[in-house]
mmCIF file of C-alpha atoms and ligand atoms in Angstrom:
data_model
loop_
_atom_site.group_PDB
_atom_site.id
_atom_site.type_symbol
_atom_site.label_atom_id
_atom_site.label_comp_id
_atom_site.label_asym_id
_atom_site.label_seq_id
_atom_site.Cartn_x
_atom_site.Cartn_y
_atom_site.Cartn_z
ATOM 1 C CA UNK A 1 67.907 96.999 -119.249
ATOM 2 C CA UNK A 2 69.076 93.462 -118.454
ATOM 3 C CA UNK A 3 67.944 90.024 -119.521
ATOM 4 C CA UNK A 4 67.941 87.451 -116.705
ATOM 5 C CA UNK A 5 67.698 83.680 -116.804
ATOM 6 C CA UNK A 6 66.145 82.527 -113.529
ATOM 7 C CA UNK A 7 66.314 78.757 -113.100
ATOM 8 C CA UNK A 8 63.987 76.948 -110.693
ATOM 9 C CA UNK A 9 61.687 79.925 -111.226
ATOM 10 C CA UNK A 10 58.503 77.930 -110.530
ATOM 11 C CA UNK A 11 59.745 76.854 -107.081
ATOM 12 C CA UNK A 12 59.393 78.655 -103.772
ATOM 13 C CA UNK A 13 62.271 81.142 -103.753
ATOM 14 C CA UNK A 14 62.429 81.350 -107.574
ATOM 15 C CA UNK A 15 58.792 82.487 -107.624
ATOM 16 C CA UNK A 16 59.430 85.076 -104.933
ATOM 17 C CA UNK A 17 62.511 86.236 -106.852
ATOM 18 C CA UNK A 18 60.726 86.595 -110.210
ATOM 19 C CA UNK A 19 57.903 88.564 -108.560
ATOM 20 C CA UNK A 20 60.370 90.689 -106.571
ATOM 21 C CA UNK A 21 62.402 91.412 -109.714
ATOM 22 C CA UNK A 22 59.286 92.434 -111.693
ATOM 23 C CA UNK A 23 58.517 95.032 -109.046
ATOM 24 C CA UNK A 24 62.044 96.321 -108.518
ATOM 25 C CA UNK A 25 63.353 96.216 -112.101
ATOM 26 C CA UNK A 26 60.297 96.468 -114.375
ATOM 27 C CA UNK A 27 62.399 97.294 -117.457
ATOM 28 C CA UNK A 28 64.368 94.020 -117.283
ATOM 29 C CA UNK A 29 63.201 90.865 -119.022
ATOM 30 C CA UNK A 30 63.170 87.460 -117.344
ATOM 31 C CA UNK A 31 63.431 83.998 -118.817
ATOM 32 C CA UNK A 32 61.947 81.692 -116.177
ATOM 33 C CA UNK A 33 63.379 78.208 -116.720
ATOM 34 C CA UNK A 34 62.083 75.226 -114.783
ATOM 35 C CA UNK A 35 61.878 71.459 -115.248
ATOM 36 C CA UNK A 36 58.545 71.437 -113.346
ATOM 37 C CA UNK A 37 59.320 68.612 -110.948
ATOM 38 C CA UNK A 38 56.657 67.926 -108.303
ATOM 39 C CA UNK A 39 57.978 71.069 -106.542
ATOM 40 C CA UNK A 40 57.535 73.439 -109.487
ATOM 41 C CA UNK A 41 54.228 75.298 -109.894
ATOM 42 C CA UNK A 42 54.077 77.040 -113.232
ATOM 43 C CA UNK A 43 50.916 79.003 -112.292
ATOM 44 C CA UNK A 44 52.993 80.887 -109.672
ATOM 45 C CA UNK A 45 54.609 82.929 -112.423
ATOM 46 C CA UNK A 46 52.048 82.709 -115.219
ATOM 47 C CA UNK A 47 50.868 85.964 -116.752
ATOM 48 C CA UNK A 48 53.627 88.138 -115.259
ATOM 49 C CA UNK A 49 54.595 90.868 -117.694
ATOM 50 C CA UNK A 50 58.099 90.592 -119.142
ATOM 51 C CA UNK A 51 58.471 86.944 -118.080
ATOM 52 C CA UNK A 52 58.932 84.148 -120.641
ATOM 53 C CA UNK A 53 58.615 80.585 -119.387
ATOM 54 C CA UNK A 54 60.931 77.853 -120.697
ATOM 55 C CA UNK A 55 60.235 74.259 -119.688
ATOM 56 C CA UNK A 56 63.710 72.696 -119.515
ATOM 57 C CA UNK A 57 66.175 70.871 -117.297
ATOM 58 C CA UNK A 58 69.340 72.713 -116.220
ATOM 59 C CA UNK A 59 71.138 69.452 -117.038
ATOM 60 C CA UNK A 60 70.382 69.982 -120.732
ATOM 61 C CA UNK A 61 73.320 72.246 -121.694
ATOM 62 C CA UNK A 62 72.309 72.557 -125.351
ATOM 63 C CA UNK A 63 68.778 73.760 -124.622
ATOM 64 C CA UNK A 64 70.080 76.128 -121.960
ATOM 65 C CA UNK A 65 72.752 77.494 -124.339
ATOM 66 C CA UNK A 66 70.141 78.042 -127.076
ATOM 67 C CA UNK A 67 67.918 79.819 -124.528
ATOM 68 C CA UNK A 68 70.792 82.062 -123.426
ATOM 69 C CA UNK A 69 71.475 83.024 -127.048
ATOM 70 C CA UNK A 70 67.847 83.452 -128.096
ATOM 71 C CA UNK A 71 67.158 85.867 -125.226
ATOM 72 C CA UNK A 72 70.624 87.491 -125.103
ATOM 73 C CA UNK A 73 70.798 86.701 -121.411
ATOM 74 C CA UNK A 74 73.287 88.751 -119.352
ATOM 75 C CA UNK A 75 72.704 87.306 -115.906
ATOM 76 C CA UNK A 76 71.893 83.777 -114.685
ATOM 77 C CA UNK A 77 70.470 83.238 -111.211
ATOM 78 C CA UNK A 78 70.449 79.532 -110.401
ATOM 79 C CA UNK A 79 67.769 78.441 -107.942
ATOM 80 C CA UNK A 80 67.048 75.108 -109.665
ATOM 81 C CA UNK A 81 67.615 72.217 -107.279
ATOM 82 C CA UNK A 82 66.126 69.257 -105.553
ATOM 83 C CA UNK A 83 65.617 70.847 -102.155
ATOM 84 C CA UNK A 84 63.862 68.502 -99.746
ATOM 85 C CA UNK A 85 66.178 66.842 -97.198
ATOM 86 C CA UNK A 86 63.705 64.044 -96.477
ATOM 87 C CA UNK A 87 63.335 63.090 -100.141
ATOM 88 C CA UNK A 88 67.134 63.104 -100.441
ATOM 89 C CA UNK A 89 67.330 60.289 -97.882
ATOM 90 C CA UNK A 90 64.871 58.188 -99.882
ATOM 91 C CA UNK A 91 66.094 59.048 -103.413
ATOM 92 C CA UNK A 92 69.604 60.589 -103.288
ATOM 93 C CA UNK A 93 70.472 60.035 -106.965
ATOM 94 C CA UNK A 94 68.143 62.747 -108.249
ATOM 95 C CA UNK A 95 69.795 65.233 -105.865
ATOM 96 C CA UNK A 96 73.293 64.578 -107.192
ATOM 97 C CA UNK A 97 71.959 64.570 -110.769
ATOM 98 C CA UNK A 98 70.400 68.028 -110.546
ATOM 99 C CA UNK A 99 72.391 69.765 -107.808
ATOM 100 C CA UNK A 100 75.849 68.668 -108.982
ATOM 101 C CA UNK A 101 75.650 67.508 -112.610
ATOM 102 C CA UNK A 102 72.809 69.903 -113.476
ATOM 103 C CA UNK A 103 74.764 72.809 -112.012
ATOM 104 C CA UNK A 104 77.793 71.711 -114.040
ATOM 105 C CA UNK A 105 75.762 71.583 -117.272
ATOM 106 C CA UNK A 106 74.383 75.054 -116.543
ATOM 107 C CA UNK A 107 77.904 76.392 -115.891
ATOM 108 C CA UNK A 108 78.998 74.807 -119.153
ATOM 109 C CA UNK A 109 76.238 76.565 -121.112
ATOM 110 C CA UNK A 110 77.203 79.854 -119.411
ATOM 111 C CA UNK A 111 80.859 79.310 -120.303
ATOM 112 C CA UNK A 112 80.060 78.494 -123.953
ATOM 113 C CA UNK A 113 77.721 81.419 -124.556
ATOM 114 C CA UNK A 114 79.231 83.948 -122.131
ATOM 115 C CA UNK A 115 77.290 85.930 -119.508
ATOM 116 C CA UNK A 116 78.193 88.919 -117.366
ATOM 117 C CA UNK A 117 77.223 87.048 -114.177
ATOM 118 C CA UNK A 118 76.410 83.542 -113.009
ATOM 119 C CA UNK A 119 74.879 83.724 -109.555
ATOM 120 C CA UNK A 120 74.520 80.433 -107.709
ATOM 121 C CA UNK A 121 72.083 80.090 -104.816
ATOM 122 C CA UNK A 122 73.332 77.825 -102.064
ATOM 123 C CA UNK A 123 72.644 76.988 -98.465
ATOM 124 C CA UNK A 124 74.047 77.168 -94.942
ATOM 125 C CA UNK A 125 73.712 73.375 -94.860
ATOM 126 C CA UNK A 126 76.957 72.750 -96.797
ATOM 127 C CA UNK A 127 78.928 73.347 -93.584
ATOM 128 C CA UNK A 128 77.341 70.490 -91.622
ATOM 129 C CA UNK A 129 75.766 71.182 -88.257
ATOM 130 C CA UNK A 130 76.615 72.920 -84.969
ATOM 131 C CA UNK A 131 76.172 71.913 -81.342
ATOM 132 C CA UNK A 132 73.001 73.340 -79.844
ATOM 133 C CA UNK A 133 74.928 75.166 -77.115
ATOM 134 C CA UNK A 134 77.989 76.487 -78.974
ATOM 135 C CA UNK A 135 78.830 80.121 -79.771
ATOM 136 C CA UNK A 136 80.431 78.983 -83.036
ATOM 137 C CA UNK A 137 78.977 80.269 -86.329
ATOM 138 C CA UNK A 138 79.776 79.439 -89.958
ATOM 139 C CA UNK A 139 81.871 81.995 -91.832
ATOM 140 C CA UNK A 140 82.629 82.033 -95.571
ATOM 141 C CA UNK A 141 85.956 80.355 -94.634
ATOM 142 C CA UNK A 142 84.416 77.462 -92.686
ATOM 143 C CA UNK A 143 85.222 74.011 -94.077
ATOM 144 C CA UNK A 144 82.493 72.171 -95.967
ATOM 145 C CA UNK A 145 81.300 69.204 -93.856
ATOM 146 C CA UNK A 146 77.931 68.184 -95.309
ATOM 147 C CA UNK A 147 76.198 65.325 -93.494
ATOM 148 C CA UNK A 148 73.138 64.576 -95.633
ATOM 149 C CA UNK A 149 72.671 63.775 -99.338
ATOM 150 C CA UNK A 150 70.944 67.133 -99.944
ATOM 151 C CA UNK A 151 73.733 69.046 -98.204
ATOM 152 C CA UNK A 152 76.441 67.040 -99.959
ATOM 153 C CA UNK A 153 74.845 67.636 -103.359
ATOM 154 C CA UNK A 154 74.626 71.387 -102.695
ATOM 155 C CA UNK A 155 78.252 71.373 -101.526
ATOM 156 C CA UNK A 156 79.206 69.611 -104.766
ATOM 157 C CA UNK A 157 77.341 72.251 -106.769
ATOM 158 C CA UNK A 158 79.241 75.057 -104.990
ATOM 159 C CA UNK A 159 82.571 73.380 -105.825
ATOM 160 C CA UNK A 160 81.548 73.057 -109.480
ATOM 161 C CA UNK A 161 80.697 76.772 -109.670
ATOM 162 C CA UNK A 162 84.056 77.734 -108.120
ATOM 163 C CA UNK A 163 85.865 75.407 -110.534
ATOM 164 C CA UNK A 164 84.239 77.202 -113.498
ATOM 165 C CA UNK A 165 85.467 80.503 -112.046
ATOM 166 C CA UNK A 166 89.030 79.333 -111.457
ATOM 167 C CA UNK A 167 89.419 77.279 -114.645
ATOM 168 C CA UNK A 168 87.502 79.238 -117.264
ATOM 169 C CA UNK A 169 86.951 82.626 -115.624
ATOM 170 C CA UNK A 170 83.151 82.404 -115.573
ATOM 171 C CA UNK A 171 82.062 85.491 -113.572
ATOM 172 C CA UNK A 172 80.381 83.778 -110.637
ATOM 173 C CA UNK A 173 79.052 84.806 -107.259
ATOM 174 C CA UNK A 174 77.565 82.494 -104.627
ATOM 175 C CA UNK A 175 75.223 83.146 -101.731
ATOM 176 C CA UNK A 176 74.753 80.623 -98.917
ATOM 177 C CA UNK A 177 71.489 81.402 -97.192
ATOM 178 C CA UNK A 178 69.737 80.407 -93.982
ATOM 179 C CA UNK A 179 66.325 78.666 -93.942
ATOM 180 C CA UNK A 180 63.702 80.602 -95.911
ATOM 181 C CA UNK A 181 60.025 81.063 -95.153
ATOM 182 C CA UNK A 182 57.285 82.979 -96.953
ATOM 183 C CA UNK A 183 54.473 82.566 -99.488
ATOM 184 C CA UNK A 184 54.603 79.912 -102.240
ATOM 185 C CA UNK A 185 56.665 77.412 -100.223
ATOM 186 C CA UNK A 186 55.756 73.818 -101.086
ATOM 187 C CA UNK A 187 53.717 72.341 -98.214
ATOM 188 C CA UNK A 188 56.307 69.605 -97.549
ATOM 189 C CA UNK A 189 58.535 72.155 -95.759
ATOM 190 C CA UNK A 190 58.038 72.660 -92.051
ATOM 191 C CA UNK A 191 56.263 76.041 -91.826
ATOM 192 C CA UNK A 192 53.660 75.457 -94.569
ATOM 193 C CA UNK A 193 53.471 71.787 -93.537
ATOM 194 C CA UNK A 194 52.538 72.637 -89.943
ATOM 195 C CA UNK A 195 50.271 75.486 -91.060
ATOM 196 C CA UNK A 196 48.286 73.421 -93.555
ATOM 197 C CA UNK A 197 47.986 70.507 -91.117
ATOM 198 C CA UNK A 198 46.791 72.781 -88.319
ATOM 199 C CA UNK A 199 44.242 74.385 -90.646
ATOM 200 C CA UNK A 200 42.791 70.915 -91.178
ATOM 201 C CA UNK A 201 42.941 70.093 -87.435
ATOM 202 C CA UNK A 202 45.457 67.345 -88.174
ATOM 203 C CA UNK A 203 48.366 66.576 -85.833
ATOM 204 C CA UNK A 204 51.751 68.269 -86.347
ATOM 205 C CA UNK A 205 54.476 65.575 -86.479
ATOM 206 C CA UNK A 206 57.597 66.974 -84.801
ATOM 207 C CA UNK A 207 60.901 65.097 -85.053
ATOM 208 C CA UNK A 208 61.918 63.640 -81.686
ATOM 209 C CA UNK A 209 64.775 66.174 -81.467
ATOM 210 C CA UNK A 210 62.306 69.047 -81.077
ATOM 211 C CA UNK A 211 65.038 71.349 -79.755
ATOM 212 C CA UNK A 212 66.910 71.307 -83.113
ATOM 213 C CA UNK A 213 67.014 74.850 -84.414
ATOM 214 C CA UNK A 214 67.174 76.685 -87.729
ATOM 215 C CA UNK A 215 68.051 80.273 -88.604
ATOM 216 C CA UNK A 216 65.104 81.859 -90.428
ATOM 217 C CA UNK A 217 64.908 84.496 -93.149
ATOM 218 C CA UNK A 218 61.943 85.752 -95.173
ATOM 219 C CA UNK A 219 62.318 84.790 -98.854
ATOM 220 C CA UNK A 220 61.922 88.416 -99.954
ATOM 221 C CA UNK A 221 64.902 89.428 -97.798
ATOM 222 C CA UNK A 222 66.881 86.631 -99.505
ATOM 223 C CA UNK A 223 65.830 87.976 -102.936
ATOM 224 C CA UNK A 224 66.953 91.474 -101.968
ATOM 225 C CA UNK A 225 70.313 90.087 -100.876
ATOM 226 C CA UNK A 226 70.824 88.438 -104.278
ATOM 227 C CA UNK A 227 69.808 91.676 -106.016
ATOM 228 C CA UNK A 228 72.468 93.581 -104.051
ATOM 229 C CA UNK A 229 75.128 90.922 -104.647
ATOM 230 C CA UNK A 230 74.409 91.113 -108.396
ATOM 231 C CA UNK A 231 74.826 94.877 -108.182
ATOM 232 C CA UNK A 232 77.718 95.303 -105.744
ATOM 233 C CA UNK A 233 79.167 91.845 -105.015
ATOM 234 C CA UNK A 234 82.714 91.031 -106.084
ATOM 235 C CA UNK A 235 83.146 88.421 -108.812
ATOM 236 C CA UNK A 236 84.359 85.084 -107.439
ATOM 237 C CA UNK A 237 83.138 85.850 -103.920
ATOM 238 C CA UNK A 238 80.770 84.022 -101.607
ATOM 239 C CA UNK A 239 78.361 85.871 -99.326
ATOM 240 C CA UNK A 240 76.399 84.498 -96.394
ATOM 241 C CA UNK A 241 72.787 85.607 -96.047
ATOM 242 C CA UNK A 242 71.515 85.188 -92.482
ATOM 243 C CA UNK A 243 69.548 86.897 -89.771
ATOM 244 C CA UNK A 244 70.625 85.462 -86.411
ATOM 245 C CA UNK A 245 66.939 84.642 -85.781
ATOM 246 C CA UNK A 246 66.875 81.043 -84.522
ATOM 247 C CA UNK A 247 63.749 79.045 -83.733
ATOM 248 C CA UNK A 248 63.410 75.408 -82.663
ATOM 249 C CA UNK A 249 60.984 73.032 -84.336
ATOM 250 C CA UNK A 250 58.779 73.145 -81.242
ATOM 251 C CA UNK A 251 58.760 76.956 -81.218
ATOM 252 C CA UNK A 252 57.640 76.890 -84.875
ATOM 253 C CA UNK A 253 54.800 74.494 -83.999
ATOM 254 C CA UNK A 254 53.762 76.699 -81.050
ATOM 255 C CA UNK A 255 53.839 79.850 -83.209
ATOM 256 C CA UNK A 256 51.685 78.271 -85.921
ATOM 257 C CA UNK A 257 49.183 76.828 -83.438
ATOM 258 C CA UNK A 258 49.065 80.077 -81.440
ATOM 259 C CA UNK A 259 48.499 82.217 -84.540
ATOM 260 C CA UNK A 260 45.706 79.936 -85.773
ATOM 261 C CA UNK A 261 44.105 79.530 -82.323
ATOM 262 C CA UNK A 262 44.581 75.751 -82.415
ATOM 263 C CA UNK A 263 45.321 73.530 -79.360
ATOM 264 C CA UNK A 264 48.846 72.439 -78.330
ATOM 265 C CA UNK A 265 47.490 68.876 -78.230
ATOM 266 C CA UNK A 266 47.927 68.776 -82.038
ATOM 267 C CA UNK A 267 51.714 68.405 -81.482
ATOM 268 C CA UNK A 268 52.957 64.804 -81.796
ATOM 269 C CA UNK A 269 56.456 63.306 -81.783
ATOM 270 C CA UNK A 270 57.724 61.159 -84.684
ATOM 271 C CA UNK A 271 61.148 59.481 -85.183
ATOM 272 C CA UNK A 272 63.965 61.741 -86.371
ATOM 273 C CA UNK A 273 64.978 61.782 -90.014
ATOM 274 C CA UNK A 274 68.329 59.945 -90.354
ATOM 275 C CA UNK A 275 71.226 62.418 -90.164
ATOM 276 C CA UNK A 276 68.953 65.272 -89.024
ATOM 277 C CA UNK A 277 71.203 68.297 -88.520
ATOM 278 C CA UNK A 278 70.946 69.977 -85.133
ATOM 279 C CA UNK A 279 71.674 73.589 -85.928
ATOM 280 C CA UNK A 280 73.206 76.000 -88.472
ATOM 281 C CA UNK A 281 74.031 79.654 -87.876
ATOM 282 C CA UNK A 282 75.715 81.956 -90.378
ATOM 283 C CA UNK A 283 78.034 84.882 -89.824
ATOM 284 C CA UNK A 284 76.622 87.366 -92.353
ATOM 285 C CA UNK A 285 78.858 90.343 -91.509
ATOM 286 C CA UNK A 286 80.560 90.209 -94.945
ATOM 287 C CA UNK A 287 77.408 90.915 -96.968
ATOM 288 C CA UNK A 288 76.487 93.729 -94.591
ATOM 289 C CA UNK A 289 79.974 95.243 -94.795
ATOM 290 C CA UNK A 290 80.664 94.831 -98.520
ATOM 291 C CA UNK A 291 77.226 94.996 -100.081
ATOM 292 C CA UNK A 292 75.173 96.959 -97.551
ATOM 293 C CA UNK A 293 72.468 94.287 -97.107
ATOM 294 C CA UNK A 294 70.654 93.495 -93.912
ATOM 295 C CA UNK A 295 67.315 91.781 -93.300
ATOM 296 C CA UNK A 296 64.289 94.065 -93.233
ATOM 297 C CA UNK A 297 61.401 91.742 -92.327
ATOM 298 C CA UNK A 298 61.138 90.987 -88.594
ATOM 299 C CA UNK A 299 60.357 87.362 -87.724
ATOM 300 C CA UNK A 300 57.112 88.134 -85.848
ATOM 301 C CA UNK A 301 55.696 90.193 -88.679
ATOM 302 C CA UNK A 302 56.950 87.856 -91.446
ATOM 303 C CA UNK A 303 55.728 84.621 -89.892
ATOM 304 C CA UNK A 304 52.280 86.060 -89.147
ATOM 305 C CA UNK A 305 51.911 87.282 -92.752
ATOM 306 C CA UNK A 306 53.141 83.913 -94.052
ATOM 307 C CA UNK A 307 50.653 81.873 -91.994
ATOM 308 C CA UNK A 308 47.902 84.283 -93.106
ATOM 309 C CA UNK A 309 48.932 83.718 -96.744
ATOM 310 C CA UNK A 310 48.343 79.960 -96.409
ATOM 311 C CA UNK A 311 45.015 80.652 -94.662
ATOM 312 C CA UNK A 312 43.995 82.843 -97.618
ATOM 313 C CA UNK A 313 45.241 80.492 -100.355
ATOM 314 C CA UNK A 314 43.918 76.945 -99.798
ATOM 315 C CA UNK A 315 43.344 76.579 -103.546
ATOM 316 C CA UNK A 316 47.102 76.959 -104.008
ATOM 317 C CA UNK A 317 48.299 74.414 -101.436
ATOM 318 C CA UNK A 318 45.528 71.791 -101.327
ATOM 319 C CA UNK A 319 46.400 70.143 -104.667
ATOM 320 C CA UNK A 320 50.123 70.252 -103.824
ATOM 321 C CA UNK A 321 49.719 68.213 -100.624
ATOM 322 C CA UNK A 322 48.891 65.195 -102.796
ATOM 323 C CA UNK A 323 51.991 65.735 -104.938
ATOM 324 C CA UNK A 324 54.456 65.610 -102.011
ATOM 325 C CA UNK A 325 56.571 62.472 -102.488
ATOM 326 C CA UNK A 326 57.454 61.918 -98.790
ATOM 327 C CA UNK A 327 54.972 60.982 -96.064
ATOM 328 C CA UNK A 328 57.005 62.402 -93.192
ATOM 329 C CA UNK A 329 55.217 60.561 -90.380
ATOM 330 C CA UNK A 330 55.775 57.136 -91.912
ATOM 331 C CA UNK A 331 59.073 57.602 -93.734
ATOM 332 C CA UNK A 332 61.525 56.833 -90.929
ATOM 333 C CA UNK A 333 59.545 54.297 -88.959
ATOM 334 C CA UNK A 334 61.171 50.901 -89.623
ATOM 335 C CA UNK A 335 62.748 50.658 -93.107
ATOM 336 C CA UNK A 336 66.045 49.675 -91.466
ATOM 337 C CA UNK A 337 67.402 53.224 -91.408
ATOM 338 C CA UNK A 338 69.834 53.986 -88.603
ATOM 339 C CA UNK A 339 69.976 57.479 -87.176
ATOM 340 C CA UNK A 340 72.989 59.414 -88.447
HETATM 341 P P1 NAD B 401 61.978 74.369 -104.450
HETATM 342 O O1 NAD B 401 62.115 72.892 -104.325
HETATM 343 O O2 NAD B 401 60.743 75.016 -103.939
HETATM 344 O O3 NAD B 401 62.144 74.789 -105.974
HETATM 345 C C1 NAD B 401 63.081 74.203 -106.821
HETATM 346 C C2 NAD B 401 62.623 74.433 -108.251
HETATM 347 O O4 NAD B 401 63.640 73.896 -109.118
HETATM 348 C C3 NAD B 401 61.315 73.738 -108.617
HETATM 349 O O5 NAD B 401 60.483 74.629 -109.315
HETATM 350 C C4 NAD B 401 61.746 72.584 -109.513
HETATM 351 O O6 NAD B 401 60.770 72.250 -110.498
HETATM 352 C C5 NAD B 401 63.004 73.163 -110.144
HETATM 353 N N1 NAD B 401 63.932 72.118 -110.598
HETATM 354 C C6 NAD B 401 64.319 70.989 -109.942
HETATM 355 N N2 NAD B 401 65.187 70.281 -110.690
HETATM 356 C C7 NAD B 401 65.379 70.996 -111.838
HETATM 357 C C8 NAD B 401 66.191 70.812 -112.985
HETATM 358 N N3 NAD B 401 66.959 69.718 -113.106
HETATM 359 N N4 NAD B 401 66.149 71.737 -113.963
HETATM 360 C C9 NAD B 401 65.360 72.833 -113.860
HETATM 361 N N5 NAD B 401 64.556 73.067 -112.792
HETATM 362 C C10 NAD B 401 64.575 72.162 -111.783
HETATM 363 O O7 NAD B 401 63.283 74.962 -103.727
HETATM 364 P P2 NAD B 401 63.510 76.380 -103.018
HETATM 365 O O8 NAD B 401 63.239 76.238 -101.571
HETATM 366 O O9 NAD B 401 62.832 77.443 -103.789
HETATM 367 O O10 NAD B 401 65.077 76.519 -103.176
HETATM 368 C C11 NAD B 401 65.649 77.206 -104.291
HETATM 369 C C12 NAD B 401 67.156 77.215 -104.152
HETATM 370 O O11 NAD B 401 67.523 77.864 -102.944
HETATM 371 C C13 NAD B 401 67.767 75.811 -104.076
HETATM 372 O O12 NAD B 401 68.975 75.819 -104.788
HETATM 373 C C14 NAD B 401 68.022 75.615 -102.595
HETATM 374 O O13 NAD B 401 69.101 74.722 -102.383
HETATM 375 C C15 NAD B 401 68.375 77.028 -102.187
HETATM 376 N N6 NAD B 401 68.118 77.345 -100.775
HETATM 377 C C16 NAD B 401 66.882 77.115 -100.235
HETATM 378 C C17 NAD B 401 66.653 77.439 -98.907
HETATM 379 C C18 NAD B 401 65.307 77.226 -98.279
HETATM 380 O O14 NAD B 401 65.178 77.388 -97.064
HETATM 381 N N7 NAD B 401 64.262 76.904 -99.036
HETATM 382 C C19 NAD B 401 67.689 77.981 -98.125
HETATM 383 C C20 NAD B 401 68.941 78.207 -98.719
HETATM 384 C C21 NAD B 401 69.139 77.886 -100.048
#
């Protein structure tokens, strides 16, 4: 029986992870720590057996250290982050505060108290972007070339985690994952954003570079990858979690509209976000080879179930729409922001 500290547990992937872990490892206990920013929804994990909620900031080392001791935590899984690229352009400081300094404070608490594993959840976006027509993919050896404040702050967090491994021997692992989709994703992100707009017969604002693509993975497949890395991953190593399934922004819009039986005329073009990355693709052969993970949820099946989840849960997403800090359609019009 293990005791886990899951940070960012009230966010999208954290929620999926806590629920996944309850099902797969019912004897373990979970401390779900979250600062409850606009993106955290405590109700997502309320009432789950074996889960204790702690309202705290990962940047508060003392509170985190006390929590680690009080619950004799063995394993930390760090999902806590500011995660919205658009918000990062408007308010970068909070991204560096949480994603770099917060990660450092969390590492510090882990170093002081001692844990058997510190797993850090990162992103494909630390490597920068790829040409739309290249065969190149990012490997675990690719240089970090972040282009946006969100990506740069996540890159900084990864460096911090490695420094705690090299300097103080904290037993870390890192996963860099492709774009996630699934239930409980805040409706500022493209799939729930398009879905909830289409459900209200509102137009879907697509960035002008509609051919920009992302590699997509269901959040539950991501959770399973972390589970396997905790079990079989080598300390100090980084593992990519990808699928090879790429879809452009326009294909996403068409899929959502097609599934909901809504007209293509709902698609509209808006100015690109500054610095909008074109494409990221991960080479995930290492995690398959070393850990035995591969994705299990096919895109067609996963996206249909995800859209259906938003159809079935308007009471979950309706109040969140008003909490979203960025109005995507208006954010980049004017405001003197050049395109990166
Ligand atoms: P999210 O924004 O939905 O959730 C983040 C959670 O962290 C929220 O509950 C928020 O309240 C909490 N949080 C923010 N600042 C905090 C702080 N200082 N202290 C404690 N809690 C804090 O994000 P997500 O999509 O679930 O992403 C989770 C992690 O996975 C992030 O580290 C993100 O970089 C990474 N990731 C996400 C994706 C993706 O496609 N969503 C892909 C790869 C990696």
